[in-house]
């Protein structure tokens, strides 16, 4: 089973994302702040985190991505940077920090299914 963390300051976004992604076979954890996400990743990589969804609006989001990449197994984590609109400047900042791909918010079941289908059971 693939493991995924959603780092987002919104309880609603985390809960909705967790419900959808759990239904797709992911073991989902949540972090309400970049600090909590980093602490969990430092303690649990490489056993826990395979995919990380980071909200661009989260305080310290870019630092979180960079810090994950610097962890011993951090290069193996697939990081999705969530933006509210296709803001090229924000997206490029996420890419420079180490994000692999982007998600537009608000996301829904259709978006998450199209992005993550087939990834939940892969090793």
mmCIF file of N, CA and C in Angstrom:
data_model
loop_
_atom_site.group_PDB
_atom_site.id
_atom_site.type_symbol
_atom_site.label_atom_id
_atom_site.label_comp_id
_atom_site.label_asym_id
_atom_site.label_seq_id
_atom_site.Cartn_x
_atom_site.Cartn_y
_atom_site.Cartn_z
ATOM 1 N N UNK A 1 0.850 -1.188 0.000
ATOM 2 C CA UNK A 1 0.000 0.000 0.000
ATOM 3 C C UNK A 1 0.887 1.240 0.000
ATOM 4 N N UNK A 2 0.559 2.189 -0.838
ATOM 5 C CA UNK A 2 1.314 3.436 -0.915
ATOM 6 C C UNK A 2 0.872 4.373 0.200
ATOM 7 N N UNK A 3 1.810 5.124 0.677
ATOM 8 C CA UNK A 3 1.527 6.062 1.756
ATOM 9 C C UNK A 3 1.615 7.480 1.225
ATOM 10 N N UNK A 4 0.778 8.338 1.761
ATOM 11 C CA UNK A 4 0.652 9.698 1.261
ATOM 12 C C UNK A 4 0.407 10.627 2.432
ATOM 13 N N UNK A 5 0.961 11.818 2.381
ATOM 14 C CA UNK A 5 0.692 12.832 3.398
ATOM 15 C C UNK A 5 0.132 14.067 2.711
ATOM 16 N N UNK A 6 -0.878 14.645 3.338
ATOM 17 C CA UNK A 6 -1.438 15.908 2.885
ATOM 18 C C UNK A 6 -1.038 16.961 3.904
ATOM 19 N N UNK A 7 -0.260 17.944 3.472
ATOM 20 C CA UNK A 7 0.143 19.056 4.332
ATOM 21 C C UNK A 7 -0.640 20.284 3.885
ATOM 22 N N UNK A 8 -1.636 20.647 4.671
ATOM 23 C CA UNK A 8 -2.518 21.753 4.320
ATOM 24 C C UNK A 8 -3.085 22.330 5.607
ATOM 25 N N UNK A 9 -3.161 23.635 5.690
ATOM 26 C CA UNK A 9 -3.683 24.287 6.890
ATOM 27 C C UNK A 9 -5.178 24.135 7.076
ATOM 28 N N UNK A 10 -5.888 23.716 6.048
ATOM 29 C CA UNK A 10 -7.342 23.583 6.121
ATOM 30 C C UNK A 10 -7.752 22.175 6.548
ATOM 31 N N UNK A 11 -8.471 22.094 7.661
ATOM 32 C CA UNK A 11 -8.997 20.801 8.117
ATOM 33 C C UNK A 11 -9.896 20.176 7.055
ATOM 34 N N UNK A 12 -10.712 21.006 6.408
ATOM 35 C CA UNK A 12 -11.662 20.516 5.414
ATOM 36 C C UNK A 12 -10.924 19.911 4.222
ATOM 37 N N UNK A 13 -9.917 20.611 3.720
ATOM 38 C CA UNK A 13 -9.156 20.104 2.572
ATOM 39 C C UNK A 13 -8.485 18.786 2.926
ATOM 40 N N UNK A 14 -7.875 18.717 4.113
ATOM 41 C CA UNK A 14 -7.213 17.473 4.516
ATOM 42 C C UNK A 14 -8.208 16.339 4.647
ATOM 43 N N UNK A 15 -9.343 16.590 5.259
ATOM 44 C CA UNK A 15 -10.340 15.531 5.471
ATOM 45 C C UNK A 15 -10.923 15.037 4.149
ATOM 46 N N UNK A 16 -11.250 15.973 3.246
ATOM 47 C CA UNK A 16 -11.796 15.579 1.947
ATOM 48 C C UNK A 16 -10.757 14.787 1.167
ATOM 49 N N UNK A 17 -9.531 15.300 1.118
ATOM 50 C CA UNK A 17 -8.462 14.594 0.423
ATOM 51 C C UNK A 17 -8.217 13.215 1.008
ATOM 52 N N UNK A 18 -8.224 13.138 2.331
ATOM 53 C CA UNK A 18 -7.992 11.849 2.994
ATOM 54 C C UNK A 18 -9.103 10.854 2.660
ATOM 55 N N UNK A 19 -10.341 11.309 2.681
ATOM 56 C CA UNK A 19 -11.465 10.417 2.386
ATOM 57 C C UNK A 19 -11.355 9.867 0.958
ATOM 58 N N UNK A 20 -11.074 10.744 0.010
ATOM 59 C CA UNK A 20 -10.991 10.322 -1.391
ATOM 60 C C UNK A 20 -9.800 9.394 -1.604
ATOM 61 N N UNK A 21 -8.639 9.789 -1.122
ATOM 62 C CA UNK A 21 -7.418 9.017 -1.371
ATOM 63 C C UNK A 21 -7.389 7.711 -0.588
ATOM 64 N N UNK A 22 -7.967 7.677 0.596
ATOM 65 C CA UNK A 22 -8.076 6.420 1.352
ATOM 66 C C UNK A 22 -8.943 5.436 0.589
ATOM 67 N N UNK A 23 -10.004 5.952 -0.021
ATOM 68 C CA UNK A 23 -10.880 5.111 -0.820
ATOM 69 C C UNK A 23 -10.197 4.546 -2.053
ATOM 70 N N UNK A 24 -9.093 5.171 -2.443
ATOM 71 C CA UNK A 24 -8.325 4.699 -3.598
ATOM 72 C C UNK A 24 -7.217 3.730 -3.182
ATOM 73 N N UNK A 25 -7.132 3.437 -1.883
ATOM 74 C CA UNK A 25 -6.148 2.471 -1.427
ATOM 75 C C UNK A 25 -4.891 3.056 -0.809
ATOM 76 N N UNK A 26 -4.823 4.368 -0.637
ATOM 77 C CA UNK A 26 -3.676 4.987 0.012
ATOM 78 C C UNK A 26 -3.838 4.948 1.525
ATOM 79 N N UNK A 27 -2.732 4.838 2.230
ATOM 80 C CA UNK A 27 -2.703 5.052 3.665
ATOM 81 C C UNK A 27 -2.329 6.520 3.828
ATOM 82 N N UNK A 28 -3.280 7.345 4.265
ATOM 83 C CA UNK A 28 -3.114 8.798 4.253
ATOM 84 C C UNK A 28 -2.896 9.335 5.657
ATOM 85 N N UNK A 29 -1.872 10.183 5.801
ATOM 86 C CA UNK A 29 -1.672 10.924 7.046
ATOM 87 C C UNK A 29 -1.833 12.404 6.725
ATOM 88 N N UNK A 30 -2.043 13.183 7.765
ATOM 89 C CA UNK A 30 -2.302 14.606 7.593
ATOM 90 C C UNK A 30 -1.336 15.417 8.436
ATOM 91 N N UNK A 31 -0.999 16.608 7.951
ATOM 92 C CA UNK A 31 -0.204 17.549 8.725
ATOM 93 C C UNK A 31 -0.798 18.944 8.520
ATOM 94 N N UNK A 32 -1.169 19.628 9.607
ATOM 95 C CA UNK A 32 -1.768 20.950 9.480
ATOM 96 C C UNK A 32 -0.750 22.078 9.300
ATOM 97 N N UNK A 33 0.537 21.755 9.408
ATOM 98 C CA UNK A 33 1.570 22.785 9.253
ATOM 99 C C UNK A 33 2.804 22.183 8.595
ATOM 100 N N UNK A 34 3.618 23.048 8.030
ATOM 101 C CA UNK A 34 4.846 22.565 7.396
ATOM 102 C C UNK A 34 5.797 22.003 8.438
ATOM 103 N N UNK A 35 5.812 22.579 9.631
ATOM 104 C CA UNK A 35 6.682 22.073 10.692
ATOM 105 C C UNK A 35 6.287 20.657 11.094
ATOM 106 N N UNK A 36 4.990 20.428 11.289
ATOM 107 C CA UNK A 36 4.538 19.086 11.656
ATOM 108 C C UNK A 36 4.820 18.083 10.536
ATOM 109 N N UNK A 37 4.623 18.508 9.295
ATOM 110 C CA UNK A 37 4.910 17.622 8.155
ATOM 111 C C UNK A 37 6.384 17.244 8.137
ATOM 112 N N UNK A 38 7.267 18.212 8.360
ATOM 113 C CA UNK A 38 8.700 17.936 8.351
ATOM 114 C C UNK A 38 9.100 17.017 9.496
ATOM 115 N N UNK A 39 8.568 17.267 10.683
ATOM 116 C CA UNK A 39 8.891 16.422 11.838
ATOM 117 C C UNK A 39 8.479 14.976 11.571
ATOM 118 N N UNK A 40 7.285 14.791 11.024
ATOM 119 C CA UNK A 40 6.822 13.434 10.706
ATOM 120 C C UNK A 40 7.692 12.780 9.640
ATOM 121 N N UNK A 41 8.050 13.551 8.633
ATOM 122 C CA UNK A 41 8.885 13.005 7.553
ATOM 123 C C UNK A 41 10.268 12.637 8.066
ATOM 124 N N UNK A 42 10.840 13.470 8.914
ATOM 125 C CA UNK A 42 12.154 13.164 9.476
ATOM 126 C C UNK A 42 12.113 11.878 10.284
ATOM 127 N N UNK A 43 11.014 11.651 10.981
ATOM 128 C CA UNK A 43 10.886 10.468 11.830
ATOM 129 C C UNK A 43 10.523 9.216 11.034
ATOM 130 N N UNK A 44 9.815 9.364 9.933
ATOM 131 C CA UNK A 44 9.222 8.206 9.291
ATOM 132 C C UNK A 44 9.714 7.877 7.889
ATOM 133 N N UNK A 45 10.490 8.735 7.252
ATOM 134 C CA UNK A 45 11.024 8.380 5.938
ATOM 135 C C UNK A 45 12.064 7.293 6.119
ATOM 136 N N UNK A 46 12.217 6.330 5.274
ATOM 137 C CA UNK A 46 11.481 6.142 4.036
ATOM 138 C C UNK A 46 10.256 5.258 4.197
ATOM 139 N N UNK A 47 9.946 4.830 5.405
ATOM 140 C CA UNK A 47 8.891 3.845 5.596
ATOM 141 C C UNK A 47 7.489 4.379 5.393
ATOM 142 N N UNK A 48 7.301 5.661 5.545
ATOM 143 C CA UNK A 48 5.947 6.186 5.530
ATOM 144 C C UNK A 48 5.608 6.914 4.241
ATOM 145 N N UNK A 49 6.389 7.890 3.871
ATOM 146 C CA UNK A 49 5.953 8.830 2.855
ATOM 147 C C UNK A 49 6.417 8.458 1.460
ATOM 148 N N UNK A 50 5.494 8.302 0.573
ATOM 149 C CA UNK A 50 5.784 8.059 -0.825
ATOM 150 C C UNK A 50 5.361 9.284 -1.637
ATOM 151 N N UNK A 51 4.226 9.848 -1.274
ATOM 152 C CA UNK A 51 3.698 11.012 -1.979
ATOM 153 C C UNK A 51 3.340 12.080 -0.955
ATOM 154 N N UNK A 52 3.706 13.302 -1.255
ATOM 155 C CA UNK A 52 3.406 14.433 -0.382
ATOM 156 C C UNK A 52 2.670 15.484 -1.195
ATOM 157 N N UNK A 53 1.535 15.933 -0.670
ATOM 158 C CA UNK A 53 0.780 17.020 -1.288
ATOM 159 C C UNK A 53 0.949 18.233 -0.379
ATOM 160 N N UNK A 54 1.569 19.290 -0.897
ATOM 161 C CA UNK A 54 1.858 20.492 -0.110
ATOM 162 C C UNK A 54 1.061 21.664 -0.666
ATOM 163 N N UNK A 55 0.306 22.325 0.193
ATOM 164 C CA UNK A 55 -0.456 23.491 -0.200
ATOM 165 C C UNK A 55 0.470 24.693 -0.334
ATOM 166 N N UNK A 56 0.392 25.394 -1.462
ATOM 167 C CA UNK A 56 1.234 26.566 -1.696
ATOM 168 C C UNK A 56 0.964 27.664 -0.668
ATOM 169 N N UNK A 57 -0.245 27.687 -0.115
ATOM 170 C CA UNK A 57 -0.601 28.696 0.867
ATOM 171 C C UNK A 57 -0.125 28.383 2.278
ATOM 172 N N UNK A 58 0.433 27.220 2.482
ATOM 173 C CA UNK A 58 0.925 26.810 3.795
ATOM 174 C C UNK A 58 2.182 27.599 4.130
ATOM 175 N N UNK A 59 2.238 28.176 5.324
ATOM 176 C CA UNK A 59 3.445 28.882 5.740
ATOM 177 C C UNK A 59 4.631 27.935 5.682
ATOM 178 N N UNK A 60 5.686 28.334 4.999
ATOM 179 C CA UNK A 60 6.886 27.515 4.912
ATOM 180 C C UNK A 60 6.808 26.385 3.907
ATOM 181 N N UNK A 61 5.863 26.448 2.971
ATOM 182 C CA UNK A 61 5.668 25.349 2.014
ATOM 183 C C UNK A 61 6.919 25.084 1.182
ATOM 184 N N UNK A 62 7.532 26.126 0.662
ATOM 185 C CA UNK A 62 8.718 25.938 -0.177
ATOM 186 C C UNK A 62 9.889 25.396 0.644
ATOM 187 N N UNK A 63 10.025 25.890 1.865
ATOM 188 C CA UNK A 63 11.075 25.361 2.749
ATOM 189 C C UNK A 63 10.825 23.889 3.058
ATOM 190 N N UNK A 64 9.564 23.535 3.275
ATOM 191 C CA UNK A 64 9.217 22.140 3.544
ATOM 192 C C UNK A 64 9.659 21.253 2.383
ATOM 193 N N UNK A 65 9.359 21.663 1.166
ATOM 194 C CA UNK A 65 9.740 20.866 0.001
ATOM 195 C C UNK A 65 11.253 20.708 -0.059
ATOM 196 N N UNK A 66 11.981 21.801 0.108
ATOM 197 C CA UNK A 66 13.439 21.738 0.087
ATOM 198 C C UNK A 66 13.999 20.861 1.187
ATOM 199 N N UNK A 67 13.412 20.966 2.377
ATOM 200 C CA UNK A 67 13.881 20.153 3.508
ATOM 201 C C UNK A 67 13.608 18.669 3.290
ATOM 202 N N UNK A 68 12.478 18.343 2.696
ATOM 203 C CA UNK A 68 12.173 16.936 2.386
ATOM 204 C C UNK A 68 13.208 16.404 1.402
ATOM 205 N N UNK A 69 13.513 17.192 0.393
ATOM 206 C CA UNK A 69 14.487 16.761 -0.612
ATOM 207 C C UNK A 69 15.869 16.503 -0.006
ATOM 208 N N UNK A 70 16.205 17.221 1.051
ATOM 209 C CA UNK A 70 17.520 17.054 1.685
ATOM 210 C C UNK A 70 17.584 15.872 2.651
ATOM 211 N N UNK A 71 16.449 15.267 2.968
ATOM 212 C CA UNK A 71 16.464 14.092 3.842
ATOM 213 C C UNK A 71 17.119 12.921 3.099
ATOM 214 N N UNK A 72 17.686 11.957 3.823
ATOM 215 C CA UNK A 72 18.380 10.838 3.163
ATOM 216 C C UNK A 72 17.567 10.130 2.087
ATOM 217 N N UNK A 73 16.292 9.934 2.279
ATOM 218 C CA UNK A 73 15.446 9.279 1.276
ATOM 219 C C UNK A 73 14.513 10.269 0.593
ATOM 220 N N UNK A 74 14.779 11.548 0.777
ATOM 221 C CA UNK A 74 13.877 12.583 0.278
ATOM 222 C C UNK A 74 13.727 12.649 -1.223
ATOM 223 N N UNK A 75 14.730 12.212 -1.950
ATOM 224 C CA UNK A 75 14.641 12.248 -3.413
ATOM 225 C C UNK A 75 13.602 11.269 -3.948
ATOM 226 N N UNK A 76 13.251 10.265 -3.157
ATOM 227 C CA UNK A 76 12.302 9.257 -3.620
ATOM 228 C C UNK A 76 10.839 9.665 -3.410
ATOM 229 N N UNK A 77 10.610 10.759 -2.707
ATOM 230 C CA UNK A 77 9.250 11.211 -2.431
ATOM 231 C C UNK A 77 8.714 11.980 -3.633
ATOM 232 N N UNK A 78 7.526 11.640 -4.054
ATOM 233 C CA UNK A 78 6.867 12.374 -5.147
ATOM 234 C C UNK A 78 6.089 13.513 -4.511
ATOM 235 N N UNK A 79 6.456 14.761 -4.843
ATOM 236 C CA UNK A 79 5.853 15.932 -4.212
ATOM 237 C C UNK A 79 4.971 16.677 -5.204
ATOM 238 N N UNK A 80 3.713 16.880 -4.801
ATOM 239 C CA UNK A 80 2.750 17.658 -5.574
ATOM 240 C C UNK A 80 2.535 18.980 -4.847
ATOM 241 N N UNK A 81 2.696 20.065 -5.560
ATOM 242 C CA UNK A 81 2.533 21.407 -5.018
ATOM 243 C C UNK A 81 1.151 21.907 -5.425
ATOM 244 N N UNK A 82 0.316 22.258 -4.458
ATOM 245 C CA UNK A 82 -1.058 22.676 -4.729
ATOM 246 C C UNK A 82 -1.154 24.184 -4.851
ATOM 247 N N UNK A 83 -1.666 24.644 -5.963
ATOM 248 C CA UNK A 83 -1.872 26.069 -6.178
ATOM 249 C C UNK A 83 -3.344 26.323 -6.458
ATOM 250 N N UNK A 84 -3.799 27.529 -6.113
ATOM 251 C CA UNK A 84 -5.210 27.863 -6.289
ATOM 252 C C UNK A 84 -5.499 28.216 -7.744
ATOM 253 N N UNK A 85 -4.531 28.783 -8.411
ATOM 254 C CA UNK A 85 -4.674 29.087 -9.837
ATOM 255 C C UNK A 85 -3.346 28.811 -10.517
ATOM 256 N N UNK A 86 -3.377 28.689 -11.822
ATOM 257 C CA UNK A 86 -2.158 28.384 -12.575
ATOM 258 C C UNK A 86 -1.275 29.629 -12.635
ATOM 259 N N UNK A 87 -0.663 29.960 -11.505
ATOM 260 C CA UNK A 87 0.220 31.111 -11.372
ATOM 261 C C UNK A 87 1.638 30.646 -11.695
ATOM 262 N N UNK A 88 2.130 31.036 -12.862
ATOM 263 C CA UNK A 88 3.425 30.550 -13.336
ATOM 264 C C UNK A 88 4.553 30.860 -12.354
ATOM 265 N N UNK A 89 4.541 32.029 -11.760
ATOM 266 C CA UNK A 89 5.588 32.405 -10.806
ATOM 267 C C UNK A 89 5.592 31.465 -9.595
ATOM 268 N N UNK A 90 4.408 31.226 -9.054
ATOM 269 C CA UNK A 90 4.289 30.340 -7.891
ATOM 270 C C UNK A 90 4.664 28.900 -8.268
ATOM 271 N N UNK A 91 4.239 28.476 -9.446
ATOM 272 C CA UNK A 91 4.542 27.114 -9.888
ATOM 273 C C UNK A 91 6.044 26.930 -10.111
ATOM 274 N N UNK A 92 6.695 27.922 -10.686
ATOM 275 C CA UNK A 92 8.146 27.827 -10.904
ATOM 276 C C UNK A 92 8.891 27.823 -9.572
ATOM 277 N N UNK A 93 8.406 28.593 -8.593
ATOM 278 C CA UNK A 93 9.030 28.584 -7.268
ATOM 279 C C UNK A 93 8.910 27.190 -6.653
ATOM 280 N N UNK A 94 7.760 26.558 -6.820
ATOM 281 C CA UNK A 94 7.567 25.196 -6.325
ATOM 282 C C UNK A 94 8.489 24.210 -7.022
ATOM 283 N N UNK A 95 8.629 24.369 -8.322
ATOM 284 C CA UNK A 95 9.510 23.486 -9.101
ATOM 285 C C UNK A 95 10.966 23.656 -8.659
ATOM 286 N N UNK A 96 11.407 24.894 -8.480
ATOM 287 C CA UNK A 96 12.778 25.152 -8.023
ATOM 288 C C UNK A 96 13.026 24.579 -6.628
ATOM 289 N N UNK A 97 11.989 24.583 -5.791
ATOM 290 C CA UNK A 97 12.136 24.039 -4.435
ATOM 291 C C UNK A 97 12.231 22.516 -4.456
ATOM 292 N N UNK A 98 11.729 21.890 -5.543
ATOM 293 C CA UNK A 98 11.830 20.437 -5.639
ATOM 294 C C UNK A 98 10.528 19.709 -5.898
ATOM 295 N N UNK A 99 9.434 20.447 -6.151
ATOM 296 C CA UNK A 99 8.157 19.797 -6.444
ATOM 297 C C UNK A 99 8.244 19.055 -7.772
ATOM 298 N N UNK A 100 7.615 17.887 -7.826
ATOM 299 C CA UNK A 100 7.586 17.088 -9.052
ATOM 300 C C UNK A 100 6.464 17.500 -9.984
ATOM 301 N N UNK A 101 5.333 17.891 -9.397
ATOM 302 C CA UNK A 101 4.148 18.170 -10.195
ATOM 303 C C UNK A 101 3.242 19.107 -9.413
ATOM 304 N N UNK A 102 2.121 19.473 -10.013
ATOM 305 C CA UNK A 102 1.210 20.447 -9.419
ATOM 306 C C UNK A 102 -0.207 19.913 -9.395
ATOM 307 N N UNK A 103 -0.972 20.393 -8.432
ATOM 308 C CA UNK A 103 -2.409 20.139 -8.364
ATOM 309 C C UNK A 103 -3.087 21.487 -8.227
ATOM 310 N N UNK A 104 -4.190 21.660 -8.938
ATOM 311 C CA UNK A 104 -4.978 22.880 -8.780
ATOM 312 C C UNK A 104 -6.019 22.659 -7.694
ATOM 313 N N UNK A 105 -6.156 23.641 -6.822
ATOM 314 C CA UNK A 105 -7.185 23.604 -5.790
ATOM 315 C C UNK A 105 -8.331 24.493 -6.226
ATOM 316 N N UNK A 106 -9.535 24.206 -5.864
ATOM 317 C CA UNK A 106 -9.907 23.062 -5.036
ATOM 318 C C UNK A 106 -9.912 21.778 -5.868
ATOM 319 N N UNK A 107 -9.413 20.707 -5.268
ATOM 320 C CA UNK A 107 -9.463 19.436 -5.977
ATOM 321 C C UNK A 107 -10.685 18.664 -5.535
ATOM 322 N N UNK A 108 -11.082 17.725 -6.359
ATOM 323 C CA UNK A 108 -12.242 16.897 -6.059
ATOM 324 C C UNK A 108 -11.907 15.450 -6.413
ATOM 325 N N UNK A 109 -12.878 14.578 -6.282
ATOM 326 C CA UNK A 109 -12.667 13.150 -6.547
ATOM 327 C C UNK A 109 -12.158 12.911 -7.971
ATOM 328 N N UNK A 110 -12.743 13.596 -8.944
ATOM 329 C CA UNK A 110 -12.353 13.397 -10.340
ATOM 330 C C UNK A 110 -10.879 13.769 -10.560
ATOM 331 N N UNK A 111 -10.467 14.889 -10.035
ATOM 332 C CA UNK A 111 -9.070 15.332 -10.193
ATOM 333 C C UNK A 111 -8.123 14.364 -9.505
ATOM 334 N N UNK A 112 -8.398 14.030 -8.246
ATOM 335 C CA UNK A 112 -7.499 13.133 -7.508
ATOM 336 C C UNK A 112 -7.451 11.752 -8.141
ATOM 337 N N UNK A 113 -8.589 11.277 -8.620
ATOM 338 C CA UNK A 113 -8.621 9.966 -9.269
ATOM 339 C C UNK A 113 -7.778 9.975 -10.536
ATOM 340 N N UNK A 114 -7.888 11.047 -11.323
ATOM 341 C CA UNK A 114 -7.116 11.083 -12.572
ATOM 342 C C UNK A 114 -5.618 11.193 -12.311
ATOM 343 N N UNK A 115 -5.225 11.880 -11.254
ATOM 344 C CA UNK A 115 -3.800 12.037 -10.948
ATOM 345 C C UNK A 115 -3.211 10.801 -10.281
ATOM 346 N N UNK A 116 -3.954 10.200 -9.349
ATOM 347 C CA UNK A 116 -3.389 9.153 -8.513
ATOM 348 C C UNK A 116 -3.864 7.739 -8.828
ATOM 349 N N UNK A 117 -4.752 7.572 -9.791
ATOM 350 C CA UNK A 117 -5.214 6.219 -10.138
ATOM 351 C C UNK A 117 -4.030 5.357 -10.539
ATOM 352 N N UNK A 118 -3.967 4.173 -9.992
ATOM 353 C CA UNK A 118 -2.898 3.255 -10.320
ATOM 354 C C UNK A 118 -1.646 3.401 -9.475
ATOM 355 N N UNK A 119 -1.541 4.485 -8.711
ATOM 356 C CA UNK A 119 -0.357 4.703 -7.885
ATOM 357 C C UNK A 119 -0.502 4.123 -6.480
ATOM 358 N N UNK A 120 -1.713 3.842 -6.051
ATOM 359 C CA UNK A 120 -1.909 3.435 -4.665
ATOM 360 C C UNK A 120 -1.370 2.047 -4.361
ATOM 361 N N UNK A 121 -1.334 1.156 -5.330
ATOM 362 C CA UNK A 121 -0.881 -0.204 -5.060
ATOM 363 C C UNK A 121 0.536 -0.457 -5.561
ATOM 364 N N UNK A 122 1.080 0.467 -6.318
ATOM 365 C CA UNK A 122 2.436 0.268 -6.859
ATOM 366 C C UNK A 122 3.453 0.335 -5.725
ATOM 367 N N UNK A 123 4.505 -0.417 -5.870
ATOM 368 C CA UNK A 123 5.533 -0.425 -4.826
ATOM 369 C C UNK A 123 6.522 0.670 -5.039
#
